[in-house]
Coordinates of N, CA, C and O in Angstrom, one line a residue:
M283 N -10.4 -18.3 -16.6 CA -9.5 -17.2 -16.5 C -9.8 -16.4 -15.2 O -8.8 -16.0 -14.5
A284 N -11.1 -16.1 -14.9 CA -11.4 -15.3 -13.7 C -10.9 -16.0 -12.5 O -10.3 -15.4 -11.6
L285 N -11.0 -17.3 -12.4 CA -10.5 -18.1 -11.3 C -9.0 -17.9 -11.1 O -8.5 -17.8 -10.0
N286 N -8.3 -18.0 -12.2 CA -6.8 -17.8 -12.2 C -6.5 -16.4 -11.7 O -5.5 -16.2 -10.9
L287 N -7.2 -15.4 -12.1 CA -7.0 -14.0 -11.6 C -7.2 -13.9 -10.1 O -6.4 -13.4 -9.4
V288 N -8.3 -14.5 -9.6 CA -8.6 -14.5 -8.2 C -7.5 -15.3 -7.4 O -7.0 -14.8 -6.4
Y289 N -7.2 -16.4 -7.9 CA -6.1 -17.3 -7.3 C -4.8 -16.5 -7.2 O -4.2 -16.5 -6.1
T290 N -4.4 -15.9 -8.3 CA -3.1 -15.2 -8.3 C -3.1 -14.0 -7.4 O -2.2 -13.7 -6.6
T291 N -4.3 -13.3 -7.3 CA -4.4 -12.1 -6.4 C -4.3 -12.6 -5.0 O -3.5 -12.0 -4.2
K292 N -5.0 -13.7 -4.6 CA -4.9 -14.2 -3.2 C -3.5 -14.7 -2.9 O -3.0 -14.5 -1.8
W293 N -2.8 -15.3 -3.9 CA -1.4 -15.8 -3.7 C -0.5 -14.6 -3.4 O 0.3 -14.6 -2.5
L294 N -0.6 -13.5 -4.2 CA 0.2 -12.3 -4.0 C -0.1 -11.7 -2.6 O 0.8 -11.3 -1.9
E295 N -1.4 -11.6 -2.3 CA -1.7 -11.0 -1.0 C -1.2 -11.8 0.2 O -0.6 -11.3 1.1
Y296 N -1.3 -13.2 0.1 CA -0.7 -14.0 1.1 C 0.8 -13.9 1.3 O 1.3 -13.8 2.4
K297 N 1.5 -13.9 0.1 CA 2.9 -13.8 0.2 C 3.3 -12.4 0.8 O 4.3 -12.3 1.6
Q298 N 2.6 -11.4 0.5 CA 2.9 -10.1 1.0 C 2.6 -10.0 2.5 O 3.4 -9.6 3.3
L299 N 1.5 -10.6 2.9 CA 1.1 -10.6 4.3 C 2.1 -11.4 5.1 O 2.5 -11.0 6.2
E300 N 2.5 -12.5 4.6 CA 3.5 -13.4 5.3 C 4.8 -12.6 5.5 O 5.4 -12.8 6.6
S301 N 5.2 -11.8 4.6 CA 6.5 -11.1 4.7 C 6.4 -10.0 5.7 O 7.4 -9.7 6.4
F302 N 5.3 -9.3 5.8 CA 5.1 -8.1 6.7 C 4.9 -8.6 8.1 O 5.1 -7.8 9.1
K303 N 4.4 -9.8 8.3 CA 4.1 -10.4 9.6 C 5.3 -10.2 10.6 O 5.1 -9.8 11.7
E304 N 6.5 -10.4 10.1 CA 7.7 -10.3 10.9 C 7.9 -8.9 11.5 O 8.4 -8.7 12.6
Y305 N 7.3 -7.9 10.8 CA 7.5 -6.5 11.2 C 6.2 -6.0 11.9 O 6.1 -4.8 12.1
D306 N 5.3 -6.8 12.1 CA 4.0 -6.5 12.8 C 3.2 -5.4 12.1 O 2.7 -4.5 12.8
I307 N 3.2 -5.5 10.8 CA 2.4 -4.5 10.1 C 1.6 -5.3 9.0 O 2.1 -6.4 8.6
T308 N 0.6 -4.7 8.5 CA -0.2 -5.3 7.4 C 0.2 -4.6 6.1 O 0.7 -3.5 6.1
P309 N -0.2 -5.2 5.0 CA 0.1 -4.6 3.7 C -0.6 -3.2 3.6 O -0.1 -2.2 3.1
Q310 N -1.8 -3.1 4.2 CA -2.5 -1.8 4.2 C -1.8 -0.8 5.1 O -1.7 0.4 4.7
Q311 N -1.3 -1.2 6.2 CA -0.5 -0.2 7.0 C 0.8 0.2 6.3 O 1.2 1.4 6.3
Y312 N 1.4 -0.8 5.6 CA 2.6 -0.4 4.8 C 2.2 0.6 3.7 O 3.0 1.6 3.5
N313 N 1.1 0.4 3.1 CA 0.6 1.4 2.1 C 0.5 2.8 2.6 O 0.9 3.7 2.0
V314 N -0.1 2.9 3.8 CA -0.3 4.2 4.5 C 1.1 4.8 4.8 O 1.4 6.0 4.5
L315 N 2.0 3.9 5.3 CA 3.4 4.5 5.6 C 4.1 5.0 4.3 O 4.7 6.0 4.4
R316 N 3.9 4.3 3.2 CA 4.5 4.8 2.0 C 3.9 6.1 1.5 O 4.5 7.0 1.0
I317 N 2.6 6.2 1.7 CA 1.9 7.5 1.4 C 2.4 8.6 2.2 O 2.7 9.7 1.8
L318 N 2.6 8.3 3.5 CA 3.1 9.3 4.5 C 4.6 9.7 4.1 O 4.9 10.9 4.1
R319 N 5.4 8.7 3.8 CA 6.8 9.0 3.4 C 6.8 9.9 2.1 O 7.6 10.8 2.0
G320 N 5.9 9.6 1.2 CA 5.8 10.4 0.0 C 5.5 11.9 0.2 O 5.7 12.7 -0.6
Q321 N 4.9 12.2 1.4 CA 4.6 13.6 1.7 C 5.8 14.4 2.1 O 5.8 15.6 2.3
Q322 N 7.0 13.7 2.3 CA 8.2 14.3 2.7 C 8.1 15.2 3.9 O 8.6 16.3 3.9
G323 N 7.5 14.7 4.9 CA 7.4 15.5 6.2 C 6.2 16.4 6.2 O 5.9 17.0 7.3
N324 N 5.5 16.6 5.1 CA 4.3 17.4 5.1 C 3.1 16.6 5.6 O 2.9 15.5 5.2
P325 N 2.3 17.2 6.5 CA 1.1 16.5 7.0 C 0.1 16.3 5.9 O 0.0 17.0 4.9
I326 N -0.7 15.2 6.1 CA -1.8 14.9 5.1 C -3.0 14.5 5.9 O -2.9 13.9 7.0
K327 N -4.2 14.8 5.4 CA -5.4 14.5 6.0 C -5.7 13.0 5.8 O -5.4 12.4 4.8
V328 N -6.4 12.4 6.8 CA -6.8 11.0 6.7 C -7.6 10.8 5.4 O -7.4 9.8 4.7
S329 N -8.5 11.7 5.1 CA -9.3 11.6 3.9 C -8.5 11.5 2.6 O -8.8 10.8 1.7
D330 N -7.4 12.3 2.6 CA -6.5 12.3 1.4 C -5.7 11.0 1.4 O -5.4 10.5 0.3
I331 N -5.4 10.4 2.5 CA -4.7 9.1 2.5 C -5.7 8.1 1.9 O -5.3 7.3 1.1
T332 N -6.9 8.1 2.3 CA -7.9 7.2 1.8 C -8.0 7.2 0.3 O -8.1 6.2 -0.4
E333 N -7.9 8.4 -0.3 CA -8.0 8.6 -1.8 C -6.8 7.9 -2.5 O -6.9 7.4 -3.6
R334 N -5.7 7.8 -1.8 CA -4.5 7.3 -2.4 C -4.3 5.8 -2.1 O -3.3 5.2 -2.7
M335 N -5.1 5.3 -1.2 CA -4.9 3.9 -0.9 C -5.1 2.9 -2.0 O -6.0 3.2 -2.9
L336 N -4.4 1.8 -2.1 CA -4.6 0.8 -3.1 C -5.9 0.0 -2.8 O -6.7 -0.3 -3.7
D337 N -6.1 -0.2 -1.5 CA -7.3 -1.0 -1.1 C -8.3 0.1 -0.6 O -8.3 0.5 0.6
K338 N -9.3 0.4 -1.4 CA -10.2 1.5 -1.1 C -11.2 1.1 0.0 O -11.9 1.9 0.6
S339 N -11.3 -0.2 0.3 CA -12.2 -0.7 1.3 C -11.6 -0.7 2.7 O -12.3 -1.0 3.7
S340 N -10.3 -0.3 2.8 CA -9.7 -0.2 4.1 C -10.2 0.9 4.9 O -10.6 1.9 4.4
N341 N -10.3 0.6 6.3 CA -10.7 1.7 7.2 C -9.5 2.5 7.5 O -8.7 2.1 8.4
T342 N -9.3 3.6 6.8 CA -8.0 4.3 7.0 C -7.9 4.9 8.4 O -6.7 4.9 8.9
S343 N -8.9 5.3 9.0 CA -8.8 5.9 10.4 C -8.3 4.8 11.3 O -7.4 5.1 12.1
R344 N -8.8 3.6 11.2 CA -8.3 2.5 12.0 C -6.8 2.2 11.7 O -6.1 1.9 12.6
L345 N -6.5 2.2 10.4 CA -5.1 1.9 10.1 C -4.2 3.0 10.7 O -3.1 2.6 11.2
V346 N -4.6 4.2 10.6 CA -3.8 5.3 11.1 C -3.7 5.1 12.6 O -2.6 5.3 13.2
D347 N -4.7 4.8 13.3 CA -4.7 4.6 14.8 C -3.7 3.5 15.1 O -3.0 3.6 16.1
K348 N -3.7 2.4 14.4 CA -2.7 1.3 14.6 C -1.3 1.8 14.4 O -0.4 1.5 15.2
L349 N -1.0 2.7 13.4 CA 0.3 3.2 13.2 C 0.7 4.2 14.3 O 1.9 4.2 14.7
L350 N -0.3 4.9 14.8 CA 0.0 5.9 15.9 C 0.4 5.1 17.2 O 1.3 5.4 17.9
A351 N -0.3 4.0 17.4 CA -0.1 3.1 18.6 C 1.3 2.5 18.5 O 2.0 2.3 19.5
K352 N 1.8 2.3 17.3 CA 3.1 1.7 17.1 C 4.2 2.7 17.0 O 5.4 2.4 16.7
N353 N 3.8 4.0 17.1 CA 4.7 5.2 17.0 C 5.4 5.3 15.6 O 6.5 5.7 15.5
L354 N 4.7 4.8 14.6 CA 5.2 4.9 13.2 C 4.6 6.1 12.5 O 5.1 6.5 11.5
A355 N 3.6 6.7 13.1 CA 3.0 8.0 12.6 C 2.6 8.8 13.8 O 2.5 8.3 14.9
K356 N 2.3 10.1 13.6 CA 1.8 10.9 14.6 C 0.8 11.9 14.0 O 0.8 12.2 12.9
R357 N -0.1 12.3 14.9 CA -1.2 13.3 14.5 C -0.6 14.7 14.7 O 0.1 14.9 15.6
T358 N -1.1 15.5 13.8 CA -0.8 17.0 14.0 C -2.1 17.7 13.8 O -3.1 17.2 13.2
S359 N -2.2 18.9 14.3 CA -3.5 19.6 14.1 C -3.5 20.2 12.7 O -2.5 20.7 12.2
C360 N -4.6 20.2 12.1 CA -4.8 20.7 10.7 C -5.1 22.2 10.9 O -6.2 22.6 11.4
E361 N -4.3 23.0 10.3 CA -4.4 24.5 10.5 C -5.6 25.0 9.6 O -6.3 25.9 10.0
S362 N -5.9 24.3 8.5 CA -6.9 24.8 7.6 C -8.3 24.3 8.0 O -9.3 24.9 7.6
D363 N -8.4 23.2 8.8 CA -9.7 22.7 9.2 C -9.6 22.0 10.5 O -9.0 20.9 10.6
R364 N -10.1 22.6 11.6 CA -9.9 22.1 12.9 C -10.6 20.8 13.1 O -10.2 20.0 14.0
R365 N -11.5 20.4 12.3 CA -12.2 19.1 12.4 C -11.4 18.0 11.8 O -11.6 16.8 12.1
A366 N -10.5 18.3 10.9 CA -9.7 17.3 10.2 C -8.5 17.0 11.0 O -8.0 17.8 11.8
V367 N -8.0 15.8 10.8 CA -6.8 15.3 11.5 C -5.7 15.1 10.4 O -5.9 14.5 9.4
D368 N -4.5 15.7 10.7 CA -3.4 15.6 9.8 C -2.5 14.5 10.4 O -2.4 14.3 11.6
V369 N -1.8 13.8 9.5 CA -0.9 12.7 10.0 C 0.4 12.9 9.3 O 0.5 13.3 8.1
V370 N 1.5 12.6 10.0 CA 2.9 12.6 9.4 C 3.6 11.3 9.9 O 3.2 10.7 10.9
I371 N 4.5 10.9 9.1 CA 5.3 9.7 9.5 C 6.4 10.1 10.5 O 6.9 11.3 10.5
T372 N 6.7 9.2 11.5 CA 7.7 9.5 12.5 C 9.0 8.9 12.0 O 9.1 8.2 11.0
E373 N 10.1 9.2 12.7 CA 11.4 8.7 12.4 C 11.4 7.1 12.5 O 12.0 6.5 11.7
E374 N 10.6 6.6 13.4 CA 10.5 5.1 13.5 C 9.8 4.6 12.3 O 10.2 3.5 11.8
G375 N 8.8 5.3 11.8 CA 8.1 4.8 10.5 C 9.1 4.9 9.4 O 9.1 3.9 8.5
L376 N 9.9 5.9 9.3 CA 10.9 6.0 8.2 C 11.9 4.9 8.3 O 12.3 4.3 7.3
A377 N 12.3 4.6 9.5 CA 13.3 3.6 9.8 C 12.8 2.2 9.3 O 13.5 1.4 8.7
L378 N 11.5 2.0 9.7 CA 10.9 0.7 9.3 C 10.8 0.6 7.7 O 11.2 -0.5 7.2
L379 N 10.4 1.6 7.1 CA 10.4 1.6 5.6 C 11.8 1.4 5.0 O 11.9 0.7 4.0
K380 N 12.8 1.9 5.7 CA 14.2 1.7 5.2 C 14.6 0.3 5.3 O 15.3 -0.3 4.4
V381 N 14.1 -0.4 6.3 CA 14.4 -1.8 6.5 C 13.6 -2.6 5.4 O 14.1 -3.6 4.9
L382 N 12.4 -2.2 5.2 CA 11.5 -2.9 4.2 C 11.8 -2.7 2.7 O 11.5 -3.5 1.9
D383 N 12.4 -1.5 2.4 CA 12.7 -1.2 1.1 C 13.5 -2.3 0.3 O 13.1 -2.6 -0.8
P384 N 14.6 -2.9 0.9 CA 15.2 -3.9 0.1 C 14.4 -5.2 -0.1 O 14.4 -5.8 -1.2
F385 N 13.5 -5.5 0.9 CA 12.6 -6.6 0.7 C 11.6 -6.3 -0.5 O 11.4 -7.2 -1.3
I386 N 11.1 -5.1 -0.5 CA 10.1 -4.8 -1.6 C 10.8 -4.8 -2.9 O 10.3 -5.3 -3.9
E387 N 12.1 -4.3 -2.9 CA 12.8 -4.4 -4.2 C 13.0 -5.8 -4.7 O 12.8 -6.1 -5.8
D388 N 13.4 -6.7 -3.7 CA 13.5 -8.1 -4.1 C 12.2 -8.7 -4.5 O 12.1 -9.5 -5.5
W389 N 11.1 -8.3 -3.8 CA 9.8 -8.8 -4.2 C 9.4 -8.4 -5.6 O 9.0 -9.2 -6.4
E390 N 9.7 -7.1 -6.0 CA 9.4 -6.6 -7.3 C 10.3 -7.3 -8.4 O 9.8 -7.5 -9.5
N391 N 11.5 -7.6 -8.0 CA 12.4 -8.3 -8.9 C 12.0 -9.7 -9.3 O 12.4 -10.2 -10.3
R392 N 11.1 -10.3 -8.4 CA 10.6 -11.6 -8.8 C 9.8 -11.6 -10.1 O 9.7 -12.6 -10.7
F393 N 9.3 -10.4 -10.4 CA 8.5 -10.3 -11.6 C 9.3 -10.0 -12.9 O 8.8 -9.9 -14.0
N394 N 10.6 -10.0 -12.7 CA 11.5 -9.8 -13.9 C 11.5 -11.0 -14.9 O 12.0 -10.8 -16.0
I395 N 10.9 -12.1 -14.5 CA 10.7 -13.2 -15.4 C 9.8 -12.8 -16.5 O 9.7 -13.5 -17.6
I396 N 9.0 -11.8 -16.3 CA 8.0 -11.3 -17.3 C 8.7 -10.2 -18.0 O 9.2 -9.2 -17.4
S397 N 8.7 -10.2 -19.3 CA 9.4 -9.1 -20.1 C 8.6 -7.9 -20.0 O 7.4 -7.9 -19.6
E398 N 9.2 -6.8 -20.3 CA 8.5 -5.5 -20.3 C 7.3 -5.5 -21.2 O 6.2 -5.0 -20.9
E399 N 7.4 -6.1 -22.4 CA 6.3 -6.2 -23.3 C 5.2 -7.1 -22.7 O 4.0 -6.7 -22.9
E400 N 5.5 -8.2 -22.1 CA 4.5 -9.0 -21.5 C 3.8 -8.3 -20.3 O 2.6 -8.4 -20.2
A401 N 4.6 -7.5 -19.5 CA 4.0 -6.8 -18.4 C 3.0 -5.7 -19.0 O 1.9 -5.5 -18.4
E402 N 3.4 -5.1 -20.1 CA 2.5 -4.1 -20.7 C 1.2 -4.7 -21.2 O 0.1 -4.2 -21.1
Q403 N 1.3 -6.0 -21.8 CA 0.2 -6.7 -22.2 C -0.7 -7.0 -21.1 O -2.0 -6.9 -21.2
I404 N -0.2 -7.6 -20.0 CA -0.9 -7.9 -18.8 C -1.7 -6.7 -18.3 O -2.9 -6.7 -18.0
S405 N -0.9 -5.6 -18.1 CA -1.5 -4.4 -17.6 C -2.7 -3.9 -18.5 O -3.7 -3.5 -18.0
A406 N -2.5 -3.9 -19.8 CA -3.5 -3.5 -20.7 C -4.7 -4.4 -20.6 O -5.9 -3.9 -20.7
L407 N -4.5 -5.7 -20.5 CA -5.7 -6.6 -20.4 C -6.4 -6.4 -19.1 O -7.7 -6.4 -19.1
L408 N -5.7 -6.2 -18.0 CA -6.4 -5.9 -16.7 C -7.1 -4.6 -16.8 O -8.2 -4.5 -16.2
D409 N -6.5 -3.6 -17.4 CA -7.2 -2.3 -17.6 C -8.5 -2.5 -18.4 O -9.6 -2.0 -18.0
K410 N -8.4 -3.3 -19.4 CA -9.6 -3.6 -20.3 C -10.7 -4.3 -19.5 O -11.9 -3.9 -19.6
L411 N -10.3 -5.2 -18.6 CA -11.3 -5.9 -17.7 C -12.1 -4.9 -16.9 O -13.3 -4.9 -16.7
R412 N -11.3 -3.9 -16.2 CA -11.9 -2.9 -15.4 C -12.7 -1.9 -16.1 O -13.8 -1.5 -15.7
E413 N -12.3 -1.5 -17.3 CA -13.0 -0.6 -18.1 C -14.4 -1.2 -18.6 O -15.4 -0.5 -18.7
N414 N -14.4 -2.5 -18.8 CA -15.6 -3.1 -19.3 C -16.7 -3.0 -18.2 O -17.9 -2.9 -18.5
E415 N -16.3 -3.0 -16.9 CA -17.3 -2.8 -15.8 C -18.1 -1.5 -15.9 O -19.3 -1.5 -15.7
N416 N -17.4 -0.5 -16.3 CA -18.0 0.8 -16.4 C -19.0 0.9 -17.6 O -19.8 1.8 -17.6
Q417 N -18.8 0.1 -18.6 CA -19.7 0.1 -19.8 C -20.9 -0.7 -19.6 O -21.8 -0.6 -20.4
A418 N -20.9 -1.6 -18.6 CA -22.0 -2.5 -18.4 C -23.2 -1.8 -17.9 O -23.2 -0.8 -17.3

């Protein structure tokens, strides 16, 4: 079972990576862009982005730097903490997400072969696996 979980995870990651390649971004960069869009124009600290990331092992500062270089995000000064860096999404970043939104919707629709009840079972089982780690 564990091997199947790892295999499926890698398969999903590969399919996602393959799709984003055309747009010169990684799934982690996409995750940051979605977090920034969710801020609705309000700046967010890099440390707060890290907390919201799906992949906690990502180097968020490096991801943000790549997005800055691609003009998909921009830095702003943090008024409450001069040492912190705030980030906002640019119009180019919003435009890219608008292009990617239909792809993501199609991607998520692939999973419609699994019923809502089955999806809830899978989620509950995966949660159970992660909870078991905390009890060990």
